Tab-separated table of C-alpha atoms and ligand atoms in Angstrom:
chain	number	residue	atom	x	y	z
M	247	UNK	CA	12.974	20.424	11.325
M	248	UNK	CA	9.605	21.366	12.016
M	249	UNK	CA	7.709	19.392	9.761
M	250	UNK	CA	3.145	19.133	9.475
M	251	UNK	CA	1.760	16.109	11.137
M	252	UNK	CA	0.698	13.653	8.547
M	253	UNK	CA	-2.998	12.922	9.065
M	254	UNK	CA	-4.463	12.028	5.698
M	255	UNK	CA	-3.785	8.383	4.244
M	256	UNK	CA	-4.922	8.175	0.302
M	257	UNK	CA	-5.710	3.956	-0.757
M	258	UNK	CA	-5.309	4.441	-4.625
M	259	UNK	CA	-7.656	1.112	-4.950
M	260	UNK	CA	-9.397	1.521	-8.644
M	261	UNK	CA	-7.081	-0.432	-10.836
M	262	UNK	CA	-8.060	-3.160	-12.674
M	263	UNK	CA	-6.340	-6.190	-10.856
M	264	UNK	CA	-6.059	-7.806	-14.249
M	265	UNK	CA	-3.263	-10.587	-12.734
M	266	UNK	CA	-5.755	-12.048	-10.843
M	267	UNK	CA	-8.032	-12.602	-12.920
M	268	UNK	CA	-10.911	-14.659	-12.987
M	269	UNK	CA	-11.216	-13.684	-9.493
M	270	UNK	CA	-10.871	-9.806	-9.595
M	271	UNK	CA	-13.555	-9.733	-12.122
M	272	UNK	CA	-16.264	-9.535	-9.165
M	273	UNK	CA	-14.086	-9.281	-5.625
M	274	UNK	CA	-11.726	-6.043	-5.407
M	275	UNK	CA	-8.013	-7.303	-5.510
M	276	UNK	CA	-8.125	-5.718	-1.835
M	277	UNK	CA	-10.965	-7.563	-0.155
M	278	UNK	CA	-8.565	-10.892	-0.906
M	279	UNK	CA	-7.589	-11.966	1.890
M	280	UNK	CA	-4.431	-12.985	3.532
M	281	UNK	CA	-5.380	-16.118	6.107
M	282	UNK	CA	-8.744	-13.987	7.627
M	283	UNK	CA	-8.285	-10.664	6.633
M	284	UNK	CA	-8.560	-8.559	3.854
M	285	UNK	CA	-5.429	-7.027	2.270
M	286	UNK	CA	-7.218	-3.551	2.903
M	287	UNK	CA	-7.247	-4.152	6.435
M	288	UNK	CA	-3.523	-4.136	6.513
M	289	UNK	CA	-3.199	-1.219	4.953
M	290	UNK	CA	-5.244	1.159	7.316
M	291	UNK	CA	-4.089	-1.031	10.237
M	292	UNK	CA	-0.847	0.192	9.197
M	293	UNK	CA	-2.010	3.708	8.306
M	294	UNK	CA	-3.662	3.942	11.890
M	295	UNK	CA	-0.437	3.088	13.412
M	296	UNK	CA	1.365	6.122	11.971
M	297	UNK	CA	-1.267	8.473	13.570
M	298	UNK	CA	-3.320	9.052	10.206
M	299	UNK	CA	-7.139	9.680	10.943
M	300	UNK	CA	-8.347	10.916	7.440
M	301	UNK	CA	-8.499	7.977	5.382
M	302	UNK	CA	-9.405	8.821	1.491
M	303	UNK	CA	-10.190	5.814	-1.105
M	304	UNK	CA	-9.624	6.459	-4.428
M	305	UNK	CA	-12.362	3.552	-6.040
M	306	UNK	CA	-13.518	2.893	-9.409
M	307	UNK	CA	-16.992	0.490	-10.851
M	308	UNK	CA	-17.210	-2.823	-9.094
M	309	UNK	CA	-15.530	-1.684	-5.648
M	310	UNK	CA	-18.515	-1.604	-3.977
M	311	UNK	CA	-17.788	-4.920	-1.711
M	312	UNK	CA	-14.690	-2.537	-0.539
M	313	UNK	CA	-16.595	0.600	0.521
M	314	UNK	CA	-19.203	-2.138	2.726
M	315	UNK	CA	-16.120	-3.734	4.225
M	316	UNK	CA	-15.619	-0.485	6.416
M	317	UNK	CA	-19.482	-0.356	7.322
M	318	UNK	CA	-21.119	-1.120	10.642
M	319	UNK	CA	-22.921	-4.579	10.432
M	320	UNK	CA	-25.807	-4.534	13.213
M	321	UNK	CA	-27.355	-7.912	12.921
M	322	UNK	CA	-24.350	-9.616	13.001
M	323	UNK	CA	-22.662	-7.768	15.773
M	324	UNK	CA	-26.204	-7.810	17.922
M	325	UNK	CA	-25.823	-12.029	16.862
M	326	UNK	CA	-22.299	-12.143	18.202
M	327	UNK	CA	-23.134	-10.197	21.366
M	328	UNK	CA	-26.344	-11.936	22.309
M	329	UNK	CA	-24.269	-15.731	21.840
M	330	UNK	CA	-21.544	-13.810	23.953
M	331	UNK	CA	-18.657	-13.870	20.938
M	332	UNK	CA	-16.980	-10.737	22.155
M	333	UNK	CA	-13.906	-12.061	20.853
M	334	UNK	CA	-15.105	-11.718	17.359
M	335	UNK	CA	-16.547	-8.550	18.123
M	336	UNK	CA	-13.180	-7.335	18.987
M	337	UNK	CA	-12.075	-8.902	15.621
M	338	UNK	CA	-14.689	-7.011	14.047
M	339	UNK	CA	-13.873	-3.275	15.604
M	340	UNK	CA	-10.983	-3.096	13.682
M	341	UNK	CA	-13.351	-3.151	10.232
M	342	UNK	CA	-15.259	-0.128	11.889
M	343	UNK	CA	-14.522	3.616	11.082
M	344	UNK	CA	-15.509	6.673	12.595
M	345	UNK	CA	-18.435	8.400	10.927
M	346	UNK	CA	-16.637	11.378	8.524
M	347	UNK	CA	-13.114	9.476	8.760
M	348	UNK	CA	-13.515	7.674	5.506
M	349	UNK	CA	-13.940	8.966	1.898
M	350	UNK	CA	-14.083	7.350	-1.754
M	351	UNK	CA	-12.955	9.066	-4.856
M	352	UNK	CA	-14.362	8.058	-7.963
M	353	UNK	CA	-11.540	7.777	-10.895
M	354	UNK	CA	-13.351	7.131	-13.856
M	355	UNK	CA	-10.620	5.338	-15.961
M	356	UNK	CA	-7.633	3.500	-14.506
M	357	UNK	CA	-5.077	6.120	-16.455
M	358	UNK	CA	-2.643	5.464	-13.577
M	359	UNK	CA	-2.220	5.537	-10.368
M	360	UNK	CA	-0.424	9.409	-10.573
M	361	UNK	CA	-3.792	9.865	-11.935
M	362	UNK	CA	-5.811	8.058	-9.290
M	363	UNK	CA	-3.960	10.127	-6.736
M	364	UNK	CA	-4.899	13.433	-8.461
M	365	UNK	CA	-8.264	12.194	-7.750
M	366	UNK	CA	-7.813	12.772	-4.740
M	367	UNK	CA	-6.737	16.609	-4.705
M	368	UNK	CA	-9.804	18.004	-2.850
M	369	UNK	CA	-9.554	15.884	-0.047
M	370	UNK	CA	-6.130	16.211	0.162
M	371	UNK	CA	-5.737	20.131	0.269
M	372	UNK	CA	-2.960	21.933	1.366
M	373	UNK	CA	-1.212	19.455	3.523
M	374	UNK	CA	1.579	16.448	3.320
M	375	UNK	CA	0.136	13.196	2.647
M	376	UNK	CA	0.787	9.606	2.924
M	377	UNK	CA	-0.580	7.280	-0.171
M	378	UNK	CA	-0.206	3.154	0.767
M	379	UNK	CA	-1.023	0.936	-2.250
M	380	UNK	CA	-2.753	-1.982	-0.057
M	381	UNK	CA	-1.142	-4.612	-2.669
M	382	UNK	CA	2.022	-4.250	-1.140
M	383	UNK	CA	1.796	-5.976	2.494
M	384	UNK	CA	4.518	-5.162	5.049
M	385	UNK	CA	5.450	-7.422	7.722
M	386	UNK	CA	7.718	-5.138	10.249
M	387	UNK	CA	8.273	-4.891	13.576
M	388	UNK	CA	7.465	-1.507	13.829
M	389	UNK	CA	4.982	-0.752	11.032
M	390	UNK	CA	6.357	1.027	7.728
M	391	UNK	CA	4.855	3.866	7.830
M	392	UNK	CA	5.336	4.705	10.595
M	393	UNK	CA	8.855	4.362	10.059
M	394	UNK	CA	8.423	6.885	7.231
M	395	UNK	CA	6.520	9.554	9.742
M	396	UNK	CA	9.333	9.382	11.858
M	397	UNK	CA	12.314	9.931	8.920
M	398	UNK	CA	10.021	12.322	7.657
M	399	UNK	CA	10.249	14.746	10.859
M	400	UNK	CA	13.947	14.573	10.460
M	401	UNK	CA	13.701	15.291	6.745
M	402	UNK	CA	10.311	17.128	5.018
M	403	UNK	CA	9.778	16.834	1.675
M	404	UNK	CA	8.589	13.734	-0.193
M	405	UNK	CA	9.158	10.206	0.934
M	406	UNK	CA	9.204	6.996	-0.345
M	407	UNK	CA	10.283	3.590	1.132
M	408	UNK	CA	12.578	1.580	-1.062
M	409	UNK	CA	14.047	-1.498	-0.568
M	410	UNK	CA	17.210	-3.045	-2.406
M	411	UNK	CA	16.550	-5.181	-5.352
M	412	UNK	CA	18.473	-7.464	-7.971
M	413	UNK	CA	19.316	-5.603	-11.092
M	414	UNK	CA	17.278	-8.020	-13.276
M	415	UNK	CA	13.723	-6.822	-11.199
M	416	UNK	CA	14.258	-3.149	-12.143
M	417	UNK	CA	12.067	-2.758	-14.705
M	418	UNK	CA	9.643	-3.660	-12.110
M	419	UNK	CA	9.881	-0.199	-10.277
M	420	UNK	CA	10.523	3.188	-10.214
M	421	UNK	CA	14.045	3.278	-9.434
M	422	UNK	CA	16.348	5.839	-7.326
M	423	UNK	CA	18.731	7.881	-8.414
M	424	UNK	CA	20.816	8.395	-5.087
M	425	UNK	CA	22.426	11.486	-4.351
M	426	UNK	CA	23.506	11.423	-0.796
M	427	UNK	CA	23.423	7.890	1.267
M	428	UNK	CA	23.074	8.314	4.663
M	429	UNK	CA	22.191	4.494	5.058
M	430	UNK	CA	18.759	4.213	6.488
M	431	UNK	CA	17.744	7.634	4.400
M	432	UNK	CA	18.737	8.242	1.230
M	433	UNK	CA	18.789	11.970	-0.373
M	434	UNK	CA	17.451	11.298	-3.874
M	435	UNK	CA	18.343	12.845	-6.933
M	436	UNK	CA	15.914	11.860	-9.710
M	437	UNK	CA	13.730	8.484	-9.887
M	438	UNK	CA	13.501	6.618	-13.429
M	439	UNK	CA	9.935	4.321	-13.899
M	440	UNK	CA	10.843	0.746	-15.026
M	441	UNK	CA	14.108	1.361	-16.498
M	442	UNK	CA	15.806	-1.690	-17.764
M	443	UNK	CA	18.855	-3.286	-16.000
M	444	UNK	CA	21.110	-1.300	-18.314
M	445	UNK	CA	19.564	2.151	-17.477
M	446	UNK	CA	18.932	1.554	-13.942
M	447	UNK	CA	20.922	4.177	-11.927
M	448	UNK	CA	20.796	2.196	-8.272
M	449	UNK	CA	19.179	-1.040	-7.127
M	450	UNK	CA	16.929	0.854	-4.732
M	451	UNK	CA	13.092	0.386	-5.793
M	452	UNK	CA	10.324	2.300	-4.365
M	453	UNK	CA	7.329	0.335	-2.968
M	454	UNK	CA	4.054	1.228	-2.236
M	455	UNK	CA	4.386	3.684	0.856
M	456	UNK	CA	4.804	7.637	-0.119
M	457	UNK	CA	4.732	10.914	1.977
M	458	UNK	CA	4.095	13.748	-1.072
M	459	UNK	CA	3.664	17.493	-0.654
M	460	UNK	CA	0.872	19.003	-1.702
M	461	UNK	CA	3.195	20.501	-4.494
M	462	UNK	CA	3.103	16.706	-6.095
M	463	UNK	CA	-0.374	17.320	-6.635
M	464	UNK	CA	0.205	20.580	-8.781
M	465	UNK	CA	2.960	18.787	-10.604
M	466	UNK	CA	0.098	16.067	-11.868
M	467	UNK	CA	-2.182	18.577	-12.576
M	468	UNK	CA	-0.141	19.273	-15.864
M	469	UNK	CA	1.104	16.149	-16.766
M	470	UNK	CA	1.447	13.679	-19.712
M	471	UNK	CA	1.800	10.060	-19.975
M	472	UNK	CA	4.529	8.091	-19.144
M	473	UNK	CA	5.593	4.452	-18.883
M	474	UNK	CA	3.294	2.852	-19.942
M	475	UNK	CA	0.956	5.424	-20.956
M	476	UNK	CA	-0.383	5.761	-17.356
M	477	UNK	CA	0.293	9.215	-15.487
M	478	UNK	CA	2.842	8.254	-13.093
M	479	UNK	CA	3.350	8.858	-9.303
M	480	UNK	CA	6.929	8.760	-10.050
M	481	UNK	CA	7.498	11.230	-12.635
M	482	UNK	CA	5.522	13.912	-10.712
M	483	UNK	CA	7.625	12.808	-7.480
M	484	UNK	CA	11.002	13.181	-9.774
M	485	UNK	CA	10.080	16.433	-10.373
M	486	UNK	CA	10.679	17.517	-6.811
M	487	UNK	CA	14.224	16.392	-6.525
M	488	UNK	CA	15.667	19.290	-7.495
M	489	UNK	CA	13.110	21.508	-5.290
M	490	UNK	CA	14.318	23.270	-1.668
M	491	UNK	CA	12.516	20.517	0.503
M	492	UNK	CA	13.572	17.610	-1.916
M	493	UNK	CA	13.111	14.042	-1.611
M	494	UNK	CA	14.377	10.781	0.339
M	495	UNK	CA	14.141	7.502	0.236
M	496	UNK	CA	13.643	5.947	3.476
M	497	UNK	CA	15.228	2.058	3.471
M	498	UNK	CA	12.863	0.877	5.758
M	499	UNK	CA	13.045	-2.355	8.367
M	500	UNK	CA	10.687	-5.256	7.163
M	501	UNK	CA	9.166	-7.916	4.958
M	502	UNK	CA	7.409	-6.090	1.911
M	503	UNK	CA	5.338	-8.885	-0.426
M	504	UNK	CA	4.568	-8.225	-3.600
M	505	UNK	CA	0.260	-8.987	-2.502
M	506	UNK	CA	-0.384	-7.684	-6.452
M	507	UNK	CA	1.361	-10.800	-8.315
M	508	UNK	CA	-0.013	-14.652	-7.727
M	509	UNK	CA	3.878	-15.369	-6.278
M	510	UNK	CA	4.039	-12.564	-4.248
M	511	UNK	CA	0.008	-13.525	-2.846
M	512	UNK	CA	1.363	-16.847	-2.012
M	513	UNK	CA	4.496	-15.957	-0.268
M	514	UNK	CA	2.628	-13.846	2.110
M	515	UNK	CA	0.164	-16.291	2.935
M	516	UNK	CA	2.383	-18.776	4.074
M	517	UNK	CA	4.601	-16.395	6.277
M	518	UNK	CA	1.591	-14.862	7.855
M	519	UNK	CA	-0.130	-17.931	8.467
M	520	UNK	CA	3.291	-19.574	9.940
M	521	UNK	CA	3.144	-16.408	12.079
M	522	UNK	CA	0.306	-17.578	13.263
M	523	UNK	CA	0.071	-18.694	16.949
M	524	UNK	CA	-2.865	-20.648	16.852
M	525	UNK	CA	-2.124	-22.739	14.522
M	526	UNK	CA	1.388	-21.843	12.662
M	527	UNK	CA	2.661	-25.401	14.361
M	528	UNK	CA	0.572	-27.286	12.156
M	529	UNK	CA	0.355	-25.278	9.214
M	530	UNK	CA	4.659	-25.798	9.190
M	531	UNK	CA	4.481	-29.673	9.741
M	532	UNK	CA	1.761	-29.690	6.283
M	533	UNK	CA	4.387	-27.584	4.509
M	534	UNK	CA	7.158	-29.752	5.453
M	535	UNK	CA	5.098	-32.598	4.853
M	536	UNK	CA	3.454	-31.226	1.354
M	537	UNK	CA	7.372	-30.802	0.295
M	538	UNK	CA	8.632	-34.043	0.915
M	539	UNK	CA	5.840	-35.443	-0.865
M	540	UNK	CA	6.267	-33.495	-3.789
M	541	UNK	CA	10.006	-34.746	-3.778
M	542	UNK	CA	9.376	-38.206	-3.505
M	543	UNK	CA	7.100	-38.046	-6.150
M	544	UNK	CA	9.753	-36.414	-8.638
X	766	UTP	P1	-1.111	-1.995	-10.198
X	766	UTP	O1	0.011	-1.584	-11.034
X	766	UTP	O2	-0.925	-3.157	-9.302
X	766	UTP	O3	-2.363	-2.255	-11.168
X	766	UTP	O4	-1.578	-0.734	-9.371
X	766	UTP	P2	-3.702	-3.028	-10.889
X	766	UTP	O5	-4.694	-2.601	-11.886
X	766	UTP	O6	-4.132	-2.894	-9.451
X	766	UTP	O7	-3.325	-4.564	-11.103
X	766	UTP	P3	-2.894	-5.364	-12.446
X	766	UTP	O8	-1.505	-4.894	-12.776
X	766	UTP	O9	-3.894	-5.112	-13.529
X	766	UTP	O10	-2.930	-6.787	-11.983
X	766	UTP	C1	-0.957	-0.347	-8.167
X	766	UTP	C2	-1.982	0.343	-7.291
X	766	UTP	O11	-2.475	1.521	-7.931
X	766	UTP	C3	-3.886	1.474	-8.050
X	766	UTP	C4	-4.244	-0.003	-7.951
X	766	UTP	O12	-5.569	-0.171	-7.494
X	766	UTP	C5	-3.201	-0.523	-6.979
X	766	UTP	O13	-3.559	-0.257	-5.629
X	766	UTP	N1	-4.275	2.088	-9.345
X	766	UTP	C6	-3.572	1.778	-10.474
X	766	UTP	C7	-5.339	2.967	-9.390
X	766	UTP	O14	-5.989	3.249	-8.352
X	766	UTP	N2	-5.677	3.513	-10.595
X	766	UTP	C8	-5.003	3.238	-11.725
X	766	UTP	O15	-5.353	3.792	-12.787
X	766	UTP	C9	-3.930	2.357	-11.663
């Protein structure tokens, strides 16, 4: 299938953050970090892997520490230079972005993130897009989206990657409705927002990595509320099941964490800081040590 390269990234990144509160009331959720860098920095890391070189932020009041993340910093780069720290300065290319590659969205009130992504319609145009929600870090071989690029060639339509999950964490997602399973790709058939375990029609969530058609975009251009009374990504996705180019869920290969909820923070910063070469070693013998501790003193 001859499907349009994916080129434009949108980072819905203007909700509130309210479960991490106290310390989301003055640093964006996505400038916490995870060991030494930035959940953010995943994100686009991950984005830039899958070939995407429009990157589009959807912000809101109080981001600003976000938007001067991806700025040029001269007097510390001419410090590290002149004391010879190019291996920082390496560090610090990543944070860099190419004059016209990066821009923010204002959404005025967090009504959703279907909303926040409608924000984005200008930018977007008349092209498929990817969206990445940076709270949802993905530790994977071969990065996620990527994945999803490649399935998506095979496929068109929408895409979103889902991963399997017990029945009593659905009405933590949207949820699939499967129509054909072709194991790694799934043909969906409708997608239900949160149902509980009762109403759930699979066990296969969607997480924070989409491909959407421009035709997504016209779909939230006319809707309502939903869950929750936010305008949902999923409903206006659901509504292109039953369209010619359809959608799939893509079960992709890797460790998603839930970066968004305290557990899910803390999980991730002890696998990638295991991961760690320089100094996973140690940080496992602390672990080990902090546990046995804790157990003695039960
Ligand atoms: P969440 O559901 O995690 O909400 O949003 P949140 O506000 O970030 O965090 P909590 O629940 O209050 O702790 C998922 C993603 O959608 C974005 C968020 O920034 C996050 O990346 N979002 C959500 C928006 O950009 N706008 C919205 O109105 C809602």
């Amino acid at each position: 299938m001859k499907t349009r390269k994916i080129t434009k990234a949108v980072f819905p990144v203007a909700g509130l953050g309210t479960r991490f509160l106290p310390a989301t009331k003055s640093i964006p959720k996505e400038i916490m970090t995870l060991v030494d860098r930035p959940l953010i920095q995943y994100a686009i890391d991950e984005a830039r892997a899958a070939g995407i070189k429009e990157f589009i932020f959807v912000t809101s009041r109080g981001k600003s520490a976000l938007e001067d993340y991806f700025d040029h910093a001269p007097e510390l780069e001419s410090a590290l230079r002149k004391s010879g720290k190019d291996d920082l300065l390496e560090i610090l290319k990543d944070t860099n972005m190419d004059s016209g590659a990066i821009a923010y969205v204002r959404q005025n009130r967090p009504m959703g993130l279907g909303h926040a992504v409608w924000c984005a319609r200008r930018l977007i145009g008349n092209e498929p897009f990817a969206v990445l929600l940076p709270d949802d870090v993905i530790a994977a071989e071969r990065p996620c989206l990527q994945q999803m690029v490649e399935a998506h060639a095979e496929t068109g339509g929408c895409m979103v990657a889902a991963m399997e999950v017990t029945p009593a964490r659905t009405s933590s997602y949207g949820i699939l409705d499967i129509g054909e399973d072709g194991g790694a790709i799934v043909k969906v058939k409708g997608m239900v927002e949160k149902p509980k375990p009762q109403d759930a029609p699979s066990n296969l969530a969607v997480i924070g990595r989409y491909i959407l058609t421009p035709k997504v975009l016209t779909n939230l251009n006319r809707m309502k509320q939903g869950a929750g009374g936010e305008i949902q990504l999923t409903d206006a996705i659901a509504e292109e099941t039953g369209s010619k180019s359809g959608v799939y869920g893509l079960r992709f290969r890797g460790q998603r964490y839930d970066c968004g909820s305290k557990i899910g923070f803390l999980q991730a910063t002890v696998a990638f800081g295991l991961s760690r070469p320089e100094f996973g070693a140690e940080f496992a013998s602390f672990l080990q040590e902090t546990m046995a501790m804790q157990k003695a003193a039960q």
